[in-house]
């Protein structure tokens, strides 16, 4: 079992977009449990819209349920809420091998992410390297000043950037269908697939991400 926590302390960073798309890709490789721990239950709503003809995945929306009681799956993807307290964050990191942190290009995203990363450094399990962290630069338009500032921000902090996801309406359309990029036609998604291939390698092979 590979357990992946998708988390950033700031709301609107794109956690659910990353979690649902990752789950849809992993569903092509094995059984997937998507744990929707966010009170807004966006991942659950996404799963309800998902067609029965798409690769199957299971979902749990009980934030209070003990992780040890989850059904056995090849992959578990946790869509975590924003603003986790340190104790809850420590508990969650005890249960996963991989942490994915999406960070958006706004100044608010970068300021909040800096504080979140400082909080992570205080947690023993993370500090000892027992959880592999990869950053996903999210909703990036490389031609804008915001996108350029984000790349400089990540480089300055020397963070392990796994992938850079573009600001693309395909993600919006896929979410409306209860689908992920993996479920759309390759002719539409060809430009996005290399970045997702990098994310999948990081999650499944245990390799450090390279700067994208």
mmCIF file with all atom_site columns, C-alpha atoms in Angstrom:
data_model
loop_
_atom_site.group_PDB
_atom_site.id
_atom_site.type_symbol
_atom_site.label_atom_id
_atom_site.label_alt_id
_atom_site.label_comp_id
_atom_site.label_asym_id
_atom_site.label_entity_id
_atom_site.label_seq_id
_atom_site.pdbx_PDB_ins_code
_atom_site.Cartn_x
_atom_site.Cartn_y
_atom_site.Cartn_z
_atom_site.occupancy
_atom_site.B_iso_or_equiv
_atom_site.pdbx_formal_charge
_atom_site.auth_seq_id
_atom_site.auth_comp_id
_atom_site.auth_asym_id
_atom_site.auth_atom_id
_atom_site.pdbx_PDB_model_num
ATOM 1   C CA . UNK A 1 1   ? 0.000   0.000  0.000   1.00 0.00 ? 1   UNK A CA 1
ATOM 2   C CA . UNK A 1 2   ? 1.190   3.507  -0.863  1.00 0.00 ? 2   UNK A CA 1
ATOM 3   C CA . UNK A 1 3   ? -0.456  6.297  1.126   1.00 0.00 ? 3   UNK A CA 1
ATOM 4   C CA . UNK A 1 4   ? -0.319  9.855  -0.188  1.00 0.00 ? 4   UNK A CA 1
ATOM 5   C CA . UNK A 1 5   ? -1.319  12.980 1.728   1.00 0.00 ? 5   UNK A CA 1
ATOM 6   C CA . UNK A 1 6   ? -2.223  16.031 -0.378  1.00 0.00 ? 6   UNK A CA 1
ATOM 7   C CA . UNK A 1 7   ? -1.972  19.045 1.878   1.00 0.00 ? 7   UNK A CA 1
ATOM 8   C CA . UNK A 1 8   ? -1.329  22.733 2.181   1.00 0.00 ? 8   UNK A CA 1
ATOM 9   C CA . UNK A 1 9   ? -2.488  24.848 5.105   1.00 0.00 ? 9   UNK A CA 1
ATOM 10  C CA . UNK A 1 10  ? -4.000  27.430 2.753   1.00 0.00 ? 10  UNK A CA 1
ATOM 11  C CA . UNK A 1 11  ? -7.417  26.912 1.250   1.00 0.00 ? 11  UNK A CA 1
ATOM 12  C CA . UNK A 1 12  ? -7.654  27.214 -2.522  1.00 0.00 ? 12  UNK A CA 1
ATOM 13  C CA . UNK A 1 13  ? -4.172  25.861 -3.200  1.00 0.00 ? 13  UNK A CA 1
ATOM 14  C CA . UNK A 1 14  ? -5.582  23.108 -5.420  1.00 0.00 ? 14  UNK A CA 1
ATOM 15  C CA . UNK A 1 15  ? -5.476  20.139 -3.029  1.00 0.00 ? 15  UNK A CA 1
ATOM 16  C CA . UNK A 1 16  ? -8.700  18.590 -4.312  1.00 0.00 ? 16  UNK A CA 1
ATOM 17  C CA . UNK A 1 17  ? -7.705  19.056 -7.946  1.00 0.00 ? 17  UNK A CA 1
ATOM 18  C CA . UNK A 1 18  ? -4.411  17.276 -7.286  1.00 0.00 ? 18  UNK A CA 1
ATOM 19  C CA . UNK A 1 19  ? -5.993  14.559 -5.115  1.00 0.00 ? 19  UNK A CA 1
ATOM 20  C CA . UNK A 1 20  ? -8.802  13.671 -7.543  1.00 0.00 ? 20  UNK A CA 1
ATOM 21  C CA . UNK A 1 21  ? -6.567  13.708 -10.604 1.00 0.00 ? 21  UNK A CA 1
ATOM 22  C CA . UNK A 1 22  ? -3.947  11.613 -8.821  1.00 0.00 ? 22  UNK A CA 1
ATOM 23  C CA . UNK A 1 23  ? -6.650  9.135  -7.789  1.00 0.00 ? 23  UNK A CA 1
ATOM 24  C CA . UNK A 1 24  ? -7.895  8.870  -11.372 1.00 0.00 ? 24  UNK A CA 1
ATOM 25  C CA . UNK A 1 25  ? -4.380  8.107  -12.643 1.00 0.00 ? 25  UNK A CA 1
ATOM 26  C CA . UNK A 1 26  ? -3.695  5.567  -9.884  1.00 0.00 ? 26  UNK A CA 1
ATOM 27  C CA . UNK A 1 27  ? -7.030  3.842  -10.634 1.00 0.00 ? 27  UNK A CA 1
ATOM 28  C CA . UNK A 1 28  ? -5.418  2.744  -13.912 1.00 0.00 ? 28  UNK A CA 1
ATOM 29  C CA . UNK A 1 29  ? -2.764  0.887  -11.882 1.00 0.00 ? 29  UNK A CA 1
ATOM 30  C CA . UNK A 1 30  ? -4.644  -0.687 -8.995  1.00 0.00 ? 30  UNK A CA 1
ATOM 31  C CA . UNK A 1 31  ? -7.309  -0.254 -6.336  1.00 0.00 ? 31  UNK A CA 1
ATOM 32  C CA . UNK A 1 32  ? -7.640  3.279  -4.999  1.00 0.00 ? 32  UNK A CA 1
ATOM 33  C CA . UNK A 1 33  ? -9.231  4.695  -1.864  1.00 0.00 ? 33  UNK A CA 1
ATOM 34  C CA . UNK A 1 34  ? -9.794  8.453  -1.885  1.00 0.00 ? 34  UNK A CA 1
ATOM 35  C CA . UNK A 1 35  ? -10.148 9.740  1.683   1.00 0.00 ? 35  UNK A CA 1
ATOM 36  C CA . UNK A 1 36  ? -12.045 13.024 1.683   1.00 0.00 ? 36  UNK A CA 1
ATOM 37  C CA . UNK A 1 37  ? -11.122 14.663 4.997   1.00 0.00 ? 37  UNK A CA 1
ATOM 38  C CA . UNK A 1 38  ? -12.119 18.209 4.020   1.00 0.00 ? 38  UNK A CA 1
ATOM 39  C CA . UNK A 1 39  ? -15.391 19.464 5.628   1.00 0.00 ? 39  UNK A CA 1
ATOM 40  C CA . UNK A 1 40  ? -16.411 20.886 2.244   1.00 0.00 ? 40  UNK A CA 1
ATOM 41  C CA . UNK A 1 41  ? -16.423 17.324 0.815   1.00 0.00 ? 41  UNK A CA 1
ATOM 42  C CA . UNK A 1 42  ? -15.440 18.471 -2.659  1.00 0.00 ? 42  UNK A CA 1
ATOM 43  C CA . UNK A 1 43  ? -13.782 15.129 -3.461  1.00 0.00 ? 43  UNK A CA 1
ATOM 44  C CA . UNK A 1 44  ? -16.955 13.304 -2.432  1.00 0.00 ? 44  UNK A CA 1
ATOM 45  C CA . UNK A 1 45  ? -19.067 15.489 -4.723  1.00 0.00 ? 45  UNK A CA 1
ATOM 46  C CA . UNK A 1 46  ? -16.579 14.791 -7.515  1.00 0.00 ? 46  UNK A CA 1
ATOM 47  C CA . UNK A 1 47  ? -16.870 11.032 -6.924  1.00 0.00 ? 47  UNK A CA 1
ATOM 48  C CA . UNK A 1 48  ? -20.681 11.227 -7.017  1.00 0.00 ? 48  UNK A CA 1
ATOM 49  C CA . UNK A 1 49  ? -20.481 12.724 -10.514 1.00 0.00 ? 49  UNK A CA 1
ATOM 50  C CA . UNK A 1 50  ? -18.085 10.035 -11.698 1.00 0.00 ? 50  UNK A CA 1
ATOM 51  C CA . UNK A 1 51  ? -19.410 7.785  -14.462 1.00 0.00 ? 51  UNK A CA 1
ATOM 52  C CA . UNK A 1 52  ? -19.673 4.062  -13.786 1.00 0.00 ? 52  UNK A CA 1
ATOM 53  C CA . UNK A 1 53  ? -17.817 3.541  -17.059 1.00 0.00 ? 53  UNK A CA 1
ATOM 54  C CA . UNK A 1 54  ? -14.630 5.159  -15.714 1.00 0.00 ? 54  UNK A CA 1
ATOM 55  C CA . UNK A 1 55  ? -12.022 3.206  -13.691 1.00 0.00 ? 55  UNK A CA 1
ATOM 56  C CA . UNK A 1 56  ? -13.433 2.440  -10.273 1.00 0.00 ? 56  UNK A CA 1
ATOM 57  C CA . UNK A 1 57  ? -12.238 3.988  -7.041  1.00 0.00 ? 57  UNK A CA 1
ATOM 58  C CA . UNK A 1 58  ? -13.589 3.965  -3.501  1.00 0.00 ? 58  UNK A CA 1
ATOM 59  C CA . UNK A 1 59  ? -14.182 7.003  -1.315  1.00 0.00 ? 59  UNK A CA 1
ATOM 60  C CA . UNK A 1 60  ? -14.470 7.639  2.416   1.00 0.00 ? 60  UNK A CA 1
ATOM 61  C CA . UNK A 1 61  ? -15.706 10.976 3.739   1.00 0.00 ? 61  UNK A CA 1
ATOM 62  C CA . UNK A 1 62  ? -15.415 10.333 7.492   1.00 0.00 ? 62  UNK A CA 1
ATOM 63  C CA . UNK A 1 63  ? -12.738 12.643 8.902   1.00 0.00 ? 63  UNK A CA 1
ATOM 64  C CA . UNK A 1 64  ? -13.006 11.051 12.369  1.00 0.00 ? 64  UNK A CA 1
ATOM 65  C CA . UNK A 1 65  ? -12.527 7.468  11.229  1.00 0.00 ? 65  UNK A CA 1
ATOM 66  C CA . UNK A 1 66  ? -9.338  5.762  12.383  1.00 0.00 ? 66  UNK A CA 1
ATOM 67  C CA . UNK A 1 67  ? -6.965  5.390  9.443   1.00 0.00 ? 67  UNK A CA 1
ATOM 68  C CA . UNK A 1 68  ? -6.230  1.829  10.571  1.00 0.00 ? 68  UNK A CA 1
ATOM 69  C CA . UNK A 1 69  ? -9.866  0.893  9.845   1.00 0.00 ? 69  UNK A CA 1
ATOM 70  C CA . UNK A 1 70  ? -9.685  1.863  6.189   1.00 0.00 ? 70  UNK A CA 1
ATOM 71  C CA . UNK A 1 71  ? -10.307 -0.923 3.628   1.00 0.00 ? 71  UNK A CA 1
ATOM 72  C CA . UNK A 1 72  ? -7.165  -2.372 2.090   1.00 0.00 ? 72  UNK A CA 1
ATOM 73  C CA . UNK A 1 73  ? -6.225  -0.729 -1.201  1.00 0.00 ? 73  UNK A CA 1
ATOM 74  C CA . UNK A 1 74  ? -3.143  -0.501 -3.375  1.00 0.00 ? 74  UNK A CA 1
ATOM 75  C CA . UNK A 1 75  ? -3.218  3.285  -3.015  1.00 0.00 ? 75  UNK A CA 1
ATOM 76  C CA . UNK A 1 76  ? -4.784  5.663  -0.505  1.00 0.00 ? 76  UNK A CA 1
ATOM 77  C CA . UNK A 1 77  ? -4.992  9.354  -1.383  1.00 0.00 ? 77  UNK A CA 1
ATOM 78  C CA . UNK A 1 78  ? -5.856  11.734 1.457   1.00 0.00 ? 78  UNK A CA 1
ATOM 79  C CA . UNK A 1 79  ? -7.498  15.027 0.450   1.00 0.00 ? 79  UNK A CA 1
ATOM 80  C CA . UNK A 1 80  ? -6.774  16.961 3.651   1.00 0.00 ? 80  UNK A CA 1
ATOM 81  C CA . UNK A 1 81  ? -8.457  20.121 4.945   1.00 0.00 ? 81  UNK A CA 1
ATOM 82  C CA . UNK A 1 82  ? -6.688  23.459 5.200   1.00 0.00 ? 82  UNK A CA 1
ATOM 83  C CA . UNK A 1 83  ? -5.571  24.802 8.549   1.00 0.00 ? 83  UNK A CA 1
ATOM 84  C CA . UNK A 1 84  ? -4.697  21.519 10.273  1.00 0.00 ? 84  UNK A CA 1
ATOM 85  C CA . UNK A 1 85  ? -3.494  21.910 13.844  1.00 0.00 ? 85  UNK A CA 1
ATOM 86  C CA . UNK A 1 86  ? -0.034  20.575 14.582  1.00 0.00 ? 86  UNK A CA 1
ATOM 87  C CA . UNK A 1 87  ? -1.281  17.527 16.520  1.00 0.00 ? 87  UNK A CA 1
ATOM 88  C CA . UNK A 1 88  ? -3.594  16.420 13.724  1.00 0.00 ? 88  UNK A CA 1
ATOM 89  C CA . UNK A 1 89  ? -0.862  17.047 11.170  1.00 0.00 ? 89  UNK A CA 1
ATOM 90  C CA . UNK A 1 90  ? 1.518   14.831 13.142  1.00 0.00 ? 90  UNK A CA 1
ATOM 91  C CA . UNK A 1 91  ? -1.117  12.073 13.277  1.00 0.00 ? 91  UNK A CA 1
ATOM 92  C CA . UNK A 1 92  ? -1.637  12.196 9.530   1.00 0.00 ? 92  UNK A CA 1
ATOM 93  C CA . UNK A 1 93  ? 2.063   12.176 8.733   1.00 0.00 ? 93  UNK A CA 1
ATOM 94  C CA . UNK A 1 94  ? 2.361   9.031  10.863  1.00 0.00 ? 94  UNK A CA 1
ATOM 95  C CA . UNK A 1 95  ? 0.063   7.268  8.398   1.00 0.00 ? 95  UNK A CA 1
ATOM 96  C CA . UNK A 1 96  ? 1.601   8.184  5.040   1.00 0.00 ? 96  UNK A CA 1
ATOM 97  C CA . UNK A 1 97  ? 4.748   7.673  3.018   1.00 0.00 ? 97  UNK A CA 1
ATOM 98  C CA . UNK A 1 98  ? 4.323   10.579 0.603   1.00 0.00 ? 98  UNK A CA 1
ATOM 99  C CA . UNK A 1 99  ? 3.302   14.211 1.082   1.00 0.00 ? 99  UNK A CA 1
ATOM 100 C CA . UNK A 1 100 ? 2.334   16.329 -1.928  1.00 0.00 ? 100 UNK A CA 1
ATOM 101 C CA . UNK A 1 101 ? 2.109   20.087 -1.362  1.00 0.00 ? 101 UNK A CA 1
ATOM 102 C CA . UNK A 1 102 ? 0.402   22.111 -4.108  1.00 0.00 ? 102 UNK A CA 1
ATOM 103 C CA . UNK A 1 103 ? 1.377   25.786 -4.093  1.00 0.00 ? 103 UNK A CA 1
ATOM 104 C CA . UNK A 1 104 ? -0.311  28.419 -6.231  1.00 0.00 ? 104 UNK A CA 1
ATOM 105 C CA . UNK A 1 105 ? 1.283   31.507 -7.797  1.00 0.00 ? 105 UNK A CA 1
ATOM 106 C CA . UNK A 1 106 ? -0.342  34.235 -5.693  1.00 0.00 ? 106 UNK A CA 1
ATOM 107 C CA . UNK A 1 107 ? 1.521   36.110 -2.953  1.00 0.00 ? 107 UNK A CA 1
ATOM 108 C CA . UNK A 1 108 ? -1.060  34.815 -0.448  1.00 0.00 ? 108 UNK A CA 1
ATOM 109 C CA . UNK A 1 109 ? -0.309  31.221 -1.454  1.00 0.00 ? 109 UNK A CA 1
ATOM 110 C CA . UNK A 1 110 ? 3.420   31.707 -1.098  1.00 0.00 ? 110 UNK A CA 1
ATOM 111 C CA . UNK A 1 111 ? 3.195   33.503 2.269   1.00 0.00 ? 111 UNK A CA 1
ATOM 112 C CA . UNK A 1 112 ? 0.905   30.836 3.747   1.00 0.00 ? 112 UNK A CA 1
ATOM 113 C CA . UNK A 1 113 ? 2.992   28.009 2.282   1.00 0.00 ? 113 UNK A CA 1
ATOM 114 C CA . UNK A 1 114 ? 6.154   29.393 3.847   1.00 0.00 ? 114 UNK A CA 1
ATOM 115 C CA . UNK A 1 115 ? 4.515   29.266 7.299   1.00 0.00 ? 115 UNK A CA 1
ATOM 116 C CA . UNK A 1 116 ? 3.180   25.763 6.628   1.00 0.00 ? 116 UNK A CA 1
ATOM 117 C CA . UNK A 1 117 ? 6.621   24.489 5.619   1.00 0.00 ? 117 UNK A CA 1
ATOM 118 C CA . UNK A 1 118 ? 8.105   25.954 8.788   1.00 0.00 ? 118 UNK A CA 1
ATOM 119 C CA . UNK A 1 119 ? 5.494   24.038 10.787  1.00 0.00 ? 119 UNK A CA 1
ATOM 120 C CA . UNK A 1 120 ? 6.404   20.840 8.937   1.00 0.00 ? 120 UNK A CA 1
ATOM 121 C CA . UNK A 1 121 ? 10.057  21.232 9.912   1.00 0.00 ? 121 UNK A CA 1
ATOM 122 C CA . UNK A 1 122 ? 9.041   21.040 13.578  1.00 0.00 ? 122 UNK A CA 1
ATOM 123 C CA . UNK A 1 123 ? 7.584   17.539 13.177  1.00 0.00 ? 123 UNK A CA 1
ATOM 124 C CA . UNK A 1 124 ? 10.003  14.771 14.053  1.00 0.00 ? 124 UNK A CA 1
ATOM 125 C CA . UNK A 1 125 ? 8.840   12.150 11.548  1.00 0.00 ? 125 UNK A CA 1
ATOM 126 C CA . UNK A 1 126 ? 9.061   14.646 8.700   1.00 0.00 ? 126 UNK A CA 1
ATOM 127 C CA . UNK A 1 127 ? 12.388  16.022 9.879   1.00 0.00 ? 127 UNK A CA 1
ATOM 128 C CA . UNK A 1 128 ? 13.870  12.508 9.909   1.00 0.00 ? 128 UNK A CA 1
ATOM 129 C CA . UNK A 1 129 ? 12.908  11.969 6.277   1.00 0.00 ? 129 UNK A CA 1
ATOM 130 C CA . UNK A 1 130 ? 10.335  9.223  6.921   1.00 0.00 ? 130 UNK A CA 1
ATOM 131 C CA . UNK A 1 131 ? 7.831   11.087 4.762   1.00 0.00 ? 131 UNK A CA 1
ATOM 132 C CA . UNK A 1 132 ? 8.924   12.108 1.262   1.00 0.00 ? 132 UNK A CA 1
ATOM 133 C CA . UNK A 1 133 ? 7.658   15.542 0.314   1.00 0.00 ? 133 UNK A CA 1
ATOM 134 C CA . UNK A 1 134 ? 7.177   16.789 -3.217  1.00 0.00 ? 134 UNK A CA 1
ATOM 135 C CA . UNK A 1 135 ? 5.923   20.236 -4.171  1.00 0.00 ? 135 UNK A CA 1
ATOM 136 C CA . UNK A 1 136 ? 3.542   20.766 -7.076  1.00 0.00 ? 136 UNK A CA 1
ATOM 137 C CA . UNK A 1 137 ? 3.589   24.251 -8.582  1.00 0.00 ? 137 UNK A CA 1
ATOM 138 C CA . UNK A 1 138 ? -0.101  24.622 -9.381  1.00 0.00 ? 138 UNK A CA 1
ATOM 139 C CA . UNK A 1 139 ? -2.144  26.748 -11.792 1.00 0.00 ? 139 UNK A CA 1
ATOM 140 C CA . UNK A 1 140 ? 1.001   28.230 -13.300 1.00 0.00 ? 140 UNK A CA 1
ATOM 141 C CA . UNK A 1 141 ? 1.189   30.452 -16.347 1.00 0.00 ? 141 UNK A CA 1
ATOM 142 C CA . UNK A 1 142 ? 4.915   30.786 -16.962 1.00 0.00 ? 142 UNK A CA 1
ATOM 143 C CA . UNK A 1 143 ? 4.387   33.976 -18.981 1.00 0.00 ? 143 UNK A CA 1
ATOM 144 C CA . UNK A 1 144 ? 2.900   35.885 -16.030 1.00 0.00 ? 144 UNK A CA 1
ATOM 145 C CA . UNK A 1 145 ? 4.774   37.606 -13.230 1.00 0.00 ? 145 UNK A CA 1
ATOM 146 C CA . UNK A 1 146 ? 2.942   35.428 -10.705 1.00 0.00 ? 146 UNK A CA 1
ATOM 147 C CA . UNK A 1 147 ? 4.212   32.245 -12.327 1.00 0.00 ? 147 UNK A CA 1
ATOM 148 C CA . UNK A 1 148 ? 7.732   33.611 -12.472 1.00 0.00 ? 148 UNK A CA 1
ATOM 149 C CA . UNK A 1 149 ? 7.615   34.688 -8.800  1.00 0.00 ? 149 UNK A CA 1
ATOM 150 C CA . UNK A 1 150 ? 6.466   31.218 -7.795  1.00 0.00 ? 150 UNK A CA 1
ATOM 151 C CA . UNK A 1 151 ? 9.382   29.572 -9.570  1.00 0.00 ? 151 UNK A CA 1
ATOM 152 C CA . UNK A 1 152 ? 11.805  31.958 -7.825  1.00 0.00 ? 152 UNK A CA 1
ATOM 153 C CA . UNK A 1 153 ? 10.099  31.312 -4.482  1.00 0.00 ? 153 UNK A CA 1
ATOM 154 C CA . UNK A 1 154 ? 10.452  27.535 -4.833  1.00 0.00 ? 154 UNK A CA 1
ATOM 155 C CA . UNK A 1 155 ? 14.053  27.807 -6.015  1.00 0.00 ? 155 UNK A CA 1
ATOM 156 C CA . UNK A 1 156 ? 14.947  30.104 -3.110  1.00 0.00 ? 156 UNK A CA 1
ATOM 157 C CA . UNK A 1 157 ? 13.568  27.612 -0.569  1.00 0.00 ? 157 UNK A CA 1
ATOM 158 C CA . UNK A 1 158 ? 15.285  24.726 -2.397  1.00 0.00 ? 158 UNK A CA 1
ATOM 159 C CA . UNK A 1 159 ? 12.092  22.698 -2.389  1.00 0.00 ? 159 UNK A CA 1
ATOM 160 C CA . UNK A 1 160 ? 11.782  19.382 -4.271  1.00 0.00 ? 160 UNK A CA 1
ATOM 161 C CA . UNK A 1 161 ? 9.484   20.410 -7.129  1.00 0.00 ? 161 UNK A CA 1
ATOM 162 C CA . UNK A 1 162 ? 7.902   17.309 -8.639  1.00 0.00 ? 162 UNK A CA 1
ATOM 163 C CA . UNK A 1 163 ? 5.828   18.969 -11.342 1.00 0.00 ? 163 UNK A CA 1
ATOM 164 C CA . UNK A 1 164 ? 4.419   22.220 -12.657 1.00 0.00 ? 164 UNK A CA 1
ATOM 165 C CA . UNK A 1 165 ? 0.719   22.095 -13.562 1.00 0.00 ? 165 UNK A CA 1
ATOM 166 C CA . UNK A 1 166 ? -0.570  24.722 -15.946 1.00 0.00 ? 166 UNK A CA 1
ATOM 167 C CA . UNK A 1 167 ? -3.576  26.950 -15.388 1.00 0.00 ? 167 UNK A CA 1
ATOM 168 C CA . UNK A 1 168 ? -5.781  24.979 -17.748 1.00 0.00 ? 168 UNK A CA 1
ATOM 169 C CA . UNK A 1 169 ? -9.585  24.829 -18.037 1.00 0.00 ? 169 UNK A CA 1
ATOM 170 C CA . UNK A 1 170 ? -9.307  21.087 -18.704 1.00 0.00 ? 170 UNK A CA 1
ATOM 171 C CA . UNK A 1 171 ? -9.109  20.587 -14.938 1.00 0.00 ? 171 UNK A CA 1
ATOM 172 C CA . UNK A 1 172 ? -12.328 22.520 -14.444 1.00 0.00 ? 172 UNK A CA 1
ATOM 173 C CA . UNK A 1 173 ? -14.142 20.537 -17.123 1.00 0.00 ? 173 UNK A CA 1
ATOM 174 C CA . UNK A 1 174 ? -12.854 17.222 -15.803 1.00 0.00 ? 174 UNK A CA 1
ATOM 175 C CA . UNK A 1 175 ? -14.018 18.094 -12.271 1.00 0.00 ? 175 UNK A CA 1
ATOM 176 C CA . UNK A 1 176 ? -17.517 18.834 -13.545 1.00 0.00 ? 176 UNK A CA 1
ATOM 177 C CA . UNK A 1 177 ? -17.631 15.326 -15.014 1.00 0.00 ? 177 UNK A CA 1
ATOM 178 C CA . UNK A 1 178 ? -16.270 13.548 -11.931 1.00 0.00 ? 178 UNK A CA 1
ATOM 179 C CA . UNK A 1 179 ? -13.252 12.721 -14.051 1.00 0.00 ? 179 UNK A CA 1
ATOM 180 C CA . UNK A 1 180 ? -9.545  13.394 -14.042 1.00 0.00 ? 180 UNK A CA 1
ATOM 181 C CA . UNK A 1 181 ? -7.063  14.247 -16.742 1.00 0.00 ? 181 UNK A CA 1
ATOM 182 C CA . UNK A 1 182 ? -6.418  10.498 -17.020 1.00 0.00 ? 182 UNK A CA 1
ATOM 183 C CA . UNK A 1 183 ? -10.030 9.955  -18.114 1.00 0.00 ? 183 UNK A CA 1
ATOM 184 C CA . UNK A 1 184 ? -10.145 12.524 -20.933 1.00 0.00 ? 184 UNK A CA 1
ATOM 185 C CA . UNK A 1 185 ? -9.080  12.024 -24.533 1.00 0.00 ? 185 UNK A CA 1
ATOM 186 C CA . UNK A 1 186 ? -5.320  11.995 -25.014 1.00 0.00 ? 186 UNK A CA 1
ATOM 187 C CA . UNK A 1 187 ? -5.657  14.482 -27.852 1.00 0.00 ? 187 UNK A CA 1
ATOM 188 C CA . UNK A 1 188 ? -6.862  17.023 -25.279 1.00 0.00 ? 188 UNK A CA 1
ATOM 189 C CA . UNK A 1 189 ? -4.498  16.164 -22.443 1.00 0.00 ? 189 UNK A CA 1
ATOM 190 C CA . UNK A 1 190 ? -1.224  15.484 -24.267 1.00 0.00 ? 190 UNK A CA 1
ATOM 191 C CA . UNK A 1 191 ? 0.421   18.674 -22.984 1.00 0.00 ? 191 UNK A CA 1
ATOM 192 C CA . UNK A 1 192 ? -0.476  17.866 -19.342 1.00 0.00 ? 192 UNK A CA 1
ATOM 193 C CA . UNK A 1 193 ? 0.588   14.217 -19.281 1.00 0.00 ? 193 UNK A CA 1
ATOM 194 C CA . UNK A 1 194 ? 4.387   14.658 -18.882 1.00 0.00 ? 194 UNK A CA 1
ATOM 195 C CA . UNK A 1 195 ? 3.912   16.522 -15.605 1.00 0.00 ? 195 UNK A CA 1
ATOM 196 C CA . UNK A 1 196 ? 1.548   13.879 -14.287 1.00 0.00 ? 196 UNK A CA 1
ATOM 197 C CA . UNK A 1 197 ? 4.029   11.188 -15.312 1.00 0.00 ? 197 UNK A CA 1
ATOM 198 C CA . UNK A 1 198 ? 6.557   12.918 -13.036 1.00 0.00 ? 198 UNK A CA 1
ATOM 199 C CA . UNK A 1 199 ? 4.067   12.950 -10.153 1.00 0.00 ? 199 UNK A CA 1
ATOM 200 C CA . UNK A 1 200 ? 3.275   9.265  -10.633 1.00 0.00 ? 200 UNK A CA 1
ATOM 201 C CA . UNK A 1 201 ? 6.967   8.347  -10.680 1.00 0.00 ? 201 UNK A CA 1
ATOM 202 C CA . UNK A 1 202 ? 7.513   10.261 -7.459  1.00 0.00 ? 202 UNK A CA 1
ATOM 203 C CA . UNK A 1 203 ? 4.550   8.581  -5.759  1.00 0.00 ? 203 UNK A CA 1
ATOM 204 C CA . UNK A 1 204 ? 5.075   5.017  -6.952  1.00 0.00 ? 204 UNK A CA 1
ATOM 205 C CA . UNK A 1 205 ? 8.844   4.675  -7.302  1.00 0.00 ? 205 UNK A CA 1
ATOM 206 C CA . UNK A 1 206 ? 10.019  6.677  -4.325  1.00 0.00 ? 206 UNK A CA 1
ATOM 207 C CA . UNK A 1 207 ? 12.252  8.941  -6.385  1.00 0.00 ? 207 UNK A CA 1
ATOM 208 C CA . UNK A 1 208 ? 12.967  12.532 -5.535  1.00 0.00 ? 208 UNK A CA 1
ATOM 209 C CA . UNK A 1 209 ? 11.280  14.993 -7.846  1.00 0.00 ? 209 UNK A CA 1
ATOM 210 C CA . UNK A 1 210 ? 13.297  17.165 -10.158 1.00 0.00 ? 210 UNK A CA 1
ATOM 211 C CA . UNK A 1 211 ? 12.641  20.824 -10.754 1.00 0.00 ? 211 UNK A CA 1
ATOM 212 C CA . UNK A 1 212 ? 10.068  21.291 -13.484 1.00 0.00 ? 212 UNK A CA 1
#
